[in-house]
Amino acid sequence: METIEYYKQKLQPVVSYIRTEYANKISVAELEALAPYSYRNLQRVFKALFGETIGAFVSRLKVENGAKKLLYSSEGIKEIALTVGYADVASFSKAFKKYYGISPARYRSKKEAIFLSNHKKQKAMPFFEDTIVVEPAKTVFYTSFRSDYYHVDLDEKWKDFIAEAEELQLPVNSLETLGIIWDEPLISEYISYQYDACIDITDLPVSKEKFRIKELPAQRYAVFMHSGSYQRIDDTYDKIFSRWMLTSDWEVSEQPFVEKYLKHEGNTSSIHEYQTAIYIPLKG
């Protein structure tokens, strides 16, 4: 295994924990318990791998999750500030303006323009979810990496992950595969995003010492279907952002979007038969 991949695997539990607990005070001891390094060396490895310090990563998560709430919810700015981990509106606004260049109130006032920003100019046709579902809690085997919004390198990343799962003797062909998208293009200043490739192992008796495992909580979703190449999945996201979100009575949660891979290269030989279910998290 290459040195970079070795370090990434060692830090995956740390990244996952921070994404869950970013709004709370995270102690040095908690992070040291998740990685085989002292905090000083953990900081060094983290900065080398992700290009930002742990503190900068936490700050970005707070601001970006605040931005999600401004776009997707009707919560007041004070409530949002407290929820994402700021002591008051003033500190939230200062950090938000530093990151986005405008105040939270101004950002929220531009909601429609933000949703429409990447949408091709054409007559807005109605767009509806295929269904509303409540997904039960799941236990997944996972790996995290950075990718891009056009899925250029996703196939290779997934091949490596599937190969690892097969080496661990998981019955991959009979298990559900899904991806968790942490950084959305409307929210993040980066074209790349943090992505978790996951295999559902809820019903398997696996060892936590042997597998990288995380728990996904139960969640209500609006489900949309994308057919064909992953290269065109951004078109489906455009429709979700520019048509459905602006007209739906459902309120979107700040939880990450999930892609569930129903038909893929592992079970069909034709890229035209690929089927991807896009799960948009909902409140309530």
Coordinates of C-alpha atoms in Angstrom, one line a residue:
M1 CA 0.0 0.0 0.0
E2 CA 1.3 3.5 -0.9
T3 CA 2.3 5.7 2.0
I4 CA -0.4 8.3 1.1
E5 CA -3.2 5.7 1.1
Y6 CA -1.9 4.2 4.4
Y7 CA -2.2 7.6 6.0
K8 CA -5.6 8.3 4.5
Q9 CA -7.0 5.0 5.9
K10 CA -5.6 5.8 9.3
L11 CA -7.2 9.2 9.3
Q12 CA -10.7 8.2 8.0
P13 CA -12.1 7.6 11.5
V14 CA -10.9 11.1 12.5
V15 CA -12.5 12.8 9.5
S16 CA -15.7 10.9 10.0
Y17 CA -15.9 11.8 13.7
I18 CA -15.2 15.5 13.1
R19 CA -17.9 15.6 10.4
T20 CA -20.4 14.3 13.0
E21 CA -19.2 16.4 16.0
Y22 CA -18.0 19.6 14.3
A23 CA -20.6 21.7 16.2
N24 CA -19.5 20.5 19.6
K25 CA -16.2 21.0 21.4
I26 CA -13.8 18.2 20.3
S27 CA -11.0 17.3 22.7
V28 CA -7.4 16.4 21.8
A29 CA -7.9 13.1 23.6
E30 CA -10.9 12.2 21.5
L31 CA -9.0 12.6 18.3
E32 CA -5.9 10.8 19.6
A33 CA -8.1 7.9 20.5
L34 CA -9.1 7.6 16.8
A35 CA -5.7 7.6 15.2
P36 CA -2.3 6.1 16.2
Y37 CA -0.6 9.5 16.5
S38 CA 0.0 12.2 19.0
Y39 CA -2.1 15.2 18.3
R40 CA 1.0 17.1 17.0
N41 CA 1.7 14.4 14.4
L42 CA -2.0 14.0 13.7
Q43 CA -2.1 17.7 12.8
R44 CA 0.9 17.3 10.5
V45 CA -0.5 14.3 8.7
F46 CA -3.9 15.9 8.4
K47 CA -2.5 19.1 6.9
A48 CA -0.3 17.1 4.5
L49 CA -3.2 15.0 3.2
F50 CA -6.0 17.6 3.1
G51 CA -4.3 20.9 2.7
E52 CA -5.8 22.5 5.8
T53 CA -5.4 22.2 9.5
I54 CA -7.9 20.4 11.7
G55 CA -9.1 23.7 13.0
A56 CA -9.6 25.1 9.5
F57 CA -11.5 22.0 8.6
V58 CA -13.8 22.4 11.6
S59 CA -14.4 26.0 10.8
R60 CA -15.2 25.2 7.2
L61 CA -17.7 22.6 8.2
K62 CA -19.4 25.0 10.5
V63 CA -19.8 27.7 7.9
E64 CA -20.7 25.3 5.0
N65 CA -23.4 23.6 7.2
G66 CA -24.6 27.0 8.2
A67 CA -24.9 27.8 4.5
K68 CA -26.9 24.6 3.9
K69 CA -29.4 25.7 6.6
L70 CA -29.7 29.1 5.2
L71 CA -30.6 27.6 1.8
Y72 CA -32.7 24.6 2.8
S73 CA -34.4 25.7 6.1
S74 CA -36.5 28.4 7.5
E75 CA -34.6 28.6 10.8
G76 CA -33.6 32.0 12.0
I77 CA -30.0 33.0 11.7
K78 CA -29.5 33.1 15.4
E79 CA -30.7 29.5 15.7
I80 CA -28.5 28.4 12.8
A81 CA -25.5 30.0 14.4
L82 CA -26.0 28.1 17.6
T83 CA -26.8 24.8 15.9
V84 CA -23.5 24.8 13.9
G85 CA -21.4 25.7 16.9
Y86 CA -21.1 29.4 17.2
A87 CA -21.7 31.3 20.4
D88 CA -23.7 34.1 18.8
V89 CA -24.8 35.6 15.5
A90 CA -21.9 38.1 15.4
S91 CA -19.2 35.3 15.4
F92 CA -21.1 33.3 12.9
S93 CA -21.6 36.3 10.6
K94 CA -17.9 37.2 10.8
A95 CA -16.8 33.7 9.9
F96 CA -19.4 33.4 7.2
K97 CA -18.5 36.7 5.5
K98 CA -14.8 35.8 5.6
Y99 CA -15.6 32.5 3.7
Y100 CA -18.4 33.7 1.3
G101 CA -17.8 37.4 1.1
I102 CA -21.3 38.3 2.1
S103 CA -23.4 38.2 5.3
P104 CA -25.6 35.2 6.1
A105 CA -28.7 37.4 5.6
R106 CA -27.5 38.4 2.2
Y107 CA -26.7 34.9 1.3
R108 CA -30.2 33.7 2.2
S109 CA -31.7 36.5 0.1
K110 CA -29.9 35.2 -2.9
K111 CA -31.3 31.7 -2.5
E112 CA -33.2 31.5 -5.8
A113 CA -30.2 32.9 -7.8
I114 CA -27.9 30.3 -6.1
F115 CA -30.3 27.5 -7.0
L116 CA -30.5 28.7 -10.6
S117 CA -26.9 29.6 -11.1
N118 CA -25.8 26.4 -12.8
H119 CA -29.1 25.7 -14.5
K120 CA -29.3 26.1 -18.3
K121 CA -31.7 28.8 -19.5
Q122 CA -34.8 27.1 -20.7
K123 CA -38.4 26.8 -19.8
A124 CA -38.7 25.5 -16.3
M125 CA -40.5 22.2 -16.5
P126 CA -42.0 20.6 -13.3
F127 CA -39.7 18.1 -11.7
F128 CA -41.0 15.7 -9.0
E129 CA -39.4 13.1 -6.7
D130 CA -40.1 9.5 -7.5
T131 CA -41.0 8.7 -3.9
I132 CA -40.6 9.8 -0.3
V133 CA -39.0 7.1 1.9
V134 CA -37.7 6.7 5.4
E135 CA -34.4 4.7 5.3
P136 CA -33.7 2.7 8.4
A137 CA -30.4 3.0 10.2
K138 CA -27.6 1.2 8.5
T139 CA -24.1 -0.1 9.4
V140 CA -21.7 0.4 6.5
F141 CA -18.1 -0.6 5.6
Y142 CA -16.7 2.6 4.0
T143 CA -13.7 4.4 2.6
S144 CA -13.4 8.2 2.2
F145 CA -11.7 10.1 -0.6
R146 CA -11.9 13.4 -2.5
S147 CA -13.4 13.3 -6.0
D148 CA -14.9 15.7 -8.4
Y149 CA -18.4 16.6 -9.3
Y150 CA -18.2 14.9 -12.7
H151 CA -17.2 11.5 -11.3
V152 CA -14.1 11.3 -13.6
D153 CA -12.2 9.1 -11.2
L154 CA -15.0 7.4 -9.3
D155 CA -14.8 4.2 -11.2
E156 CA -11.2 3.6 -10.2
K157 CA -11.8 4.5 -6.6
W158 CA -14.7 2.1 -6.5
K159 CA -12.7 -0.7 -8.1
D160 CA -10.0 -0.3 -5.4
F161 CA -12.7 -0.3 -2.6
I162 CA -14.5 -3.4 -4.0
A163 CA -11.2 -5.2 -4.3
E164 CA -10.5 -4.4 -0.6
A165 CA -14.0 -5.6 0.3
E166 CA -13.5 -8.9 -1.6
E167 CA -10.2 -9.5 0.1
L168 CA -12.1 -9.2 3.4
Q169 CA -14.5 -11.8 2.0
L170 CA -17.5 -9.6 1.8
P171 CA -20.2 -11.0 -0.6
V172 CA -20.1 -7.7 -2.5
N173 CA -22.4 -8.7 -5.4
S174 CA -25.3 -9.3 -3.0
L175 CA -24.8 -6.2 -0.9
E176 CA -26.1 -2.6 -1.4
T177 CA -23.6 0.0 -2.4
L178 CA -24.0 3.7 -1.9
G179 CA -22.1 7.0 -1.8
I180 CA -22.3 9.8 0.7
I181 CA -21.6 13.3 -0.7
W182 CA -20.4 15.6 2.0
D183 CA -19.6 18.8 0.1
E184 CA -22.2 20.1 -2.4
P185 CA -21.3 22.3 -5.3
L186 CA -23.8 25.0 -4.3
I187 CA -22.2 25.2 -0.9
S188 CA -18.5 24.5 -1.2
E189 CA -15.9 26.8 -2.8
Y190 CA -14.2 23.7 -4.2
I191 CA -15.1 21.8 -7.3
S192 CA -13.9 18.6 -5.6
Y193 CA -15.8 17.1 -2.7
Q194 CA -15.4 14.6 0.2
Y195 CA -17.1 11.3 -0.7
D196 CA -17.6 8.1 1.3
A197 CA -18.0 4.9 -0.7
C198 CA -20.1 2.5 1.4
I199 CA -21.2 -1.1 1.4
D200 CA -24.2 -1.9 3.6
I201 CA -23.2 -4.6 6.1
T202 CA -26.1 -4.1 8.5
D203 CA -27.0 -7.8 8.6
L204 CA -23.5 -9.2 8.6
P205 CA -21.6 -10.3 11.8
V206 CA -18.4 -8.4 11.1
S207 CA -15.5 -7.4 13.4
K208 CA -15.0 -3.7 14.1
E209 CA -11.3 -4.4 14.5
K210 CA -11.2 -5.7 10.9
F211 CA -13.5 -3.3 9.2
R212 CA -13.8 0.5 8.9
I213 CA -17.4 0.8 10.1
K214 CA -19.7 3.7 10.6
E215 CA -23.4 4.0 11.6
L216 CA -25.8 5.8 9.3
P217 CA -28.9 7.1 11.3
A218 CA -32.5 6.6 10.0
Q219 CA -33.4 9.4 7.7
R220 CA -36.4 10.6 5.5
Y221 CA -35.5 11.2 1.9
A222 CA -36.9 12.4 -1.4
V223 CA -35.7 10.0 -4.0
F224 CA -34.9 10.8 -7.6
M225 CA -33.7 8.4 -10.3
H226 CA -30.8 9.1 -12.7
S227 CA -30.4 6.8 -15.7
G228 CA -27.2 6.3 -17.7
S229 CA -23.7 7.5 -17.2
Y230 CA -22.4 9.1 -14.0
Q231 CA -20.9 11.8 -16.3
R232 CA -24.4 13.2 -16.8
I233 CA -25.6 13.0 -13.2
D234 CA -25.0 16.7 -12.7
D235 CA -27.9 17.3 -15.1
T236 CA -30.2 15.5 -12.7
Y237 CA -28.8 17.5 -9.7
D238 CA -29.4 20.7 -11.8
K239 CA -33.1 19.8 -12.0
I240 CA -33.3 19.0 -8.3
F241 CA -31.7 22.3 -7.3
S242 CA -33.4 24.6 -9.9
R243 CA -36.8 23.0 -10.2
W244 CA -37.8 20.8 -7.3
M245 CA -36.2 22.7 -4.4
L246 CA -37.8 26.0 -5.4
T247 CA -41.3 24.5 -5.6
S248 CA -41.4 21.6 -3.1
D249 CA -43.3 21.8 0.1
W250 CA -40.7 19.5 1.7
E251 CA -37.9 21.2 3.6
V252 CA -34.4 19.8 2.9
S253 CA -32.2 18.8 5.8
E254 CA -28.5 19.8 6.0
Q255 CA -27.6 16.1 6.1
P256 CA -25.5 14.9 3.2
F257 CA -27.0 13.7 -0.1
V258 CA -26.7 10.0 -0.8
E259 CA -26.4 8.1 -4.1
K260 CA -27.5 4.5 -4.2
Y261 CA -26.1 2.5 -7.1
L262 CA -28.8 0.1 -8.3
K263 CA -27.4 -0.9 -11.7
H264 CA -23.7 -0.4 -12.2
E265 CA -20.7 -2.0 -13.9
G266 CA -20.9 -4.8 -11.4
N267 CA -24.3 -6.0 -12.6
T268 CA -24.7 -4.7 -16.1
S269 CA -22.5 -4.5 -19.2
S270 CA -24.1 -1.4 -20.6
I271 CA -23.5 2.1 -19.3
H272 CA -26.9 3.1 -20.7
E273 CA -28.6 0.7 -18.2
Y274 CA -26.9 2.3 -15.1
Q275 CA -29.5 3.3 -12.5
T276 CA -28.6 5.6 -9.6
A277 CA -31.1 6.7 -6.9
I278 CA -30.3 10.1 -5.5
Y279 CA -31.5 10.5 -2.0
I280 CA -32.2 14.1 -0.8
P281 CA -32.4 14.3 3.0
L282 CA -35.6 15.9 4.4
K283 CA -36.6 17.3 7.7
G284 CA -39.3 15.6 9.8

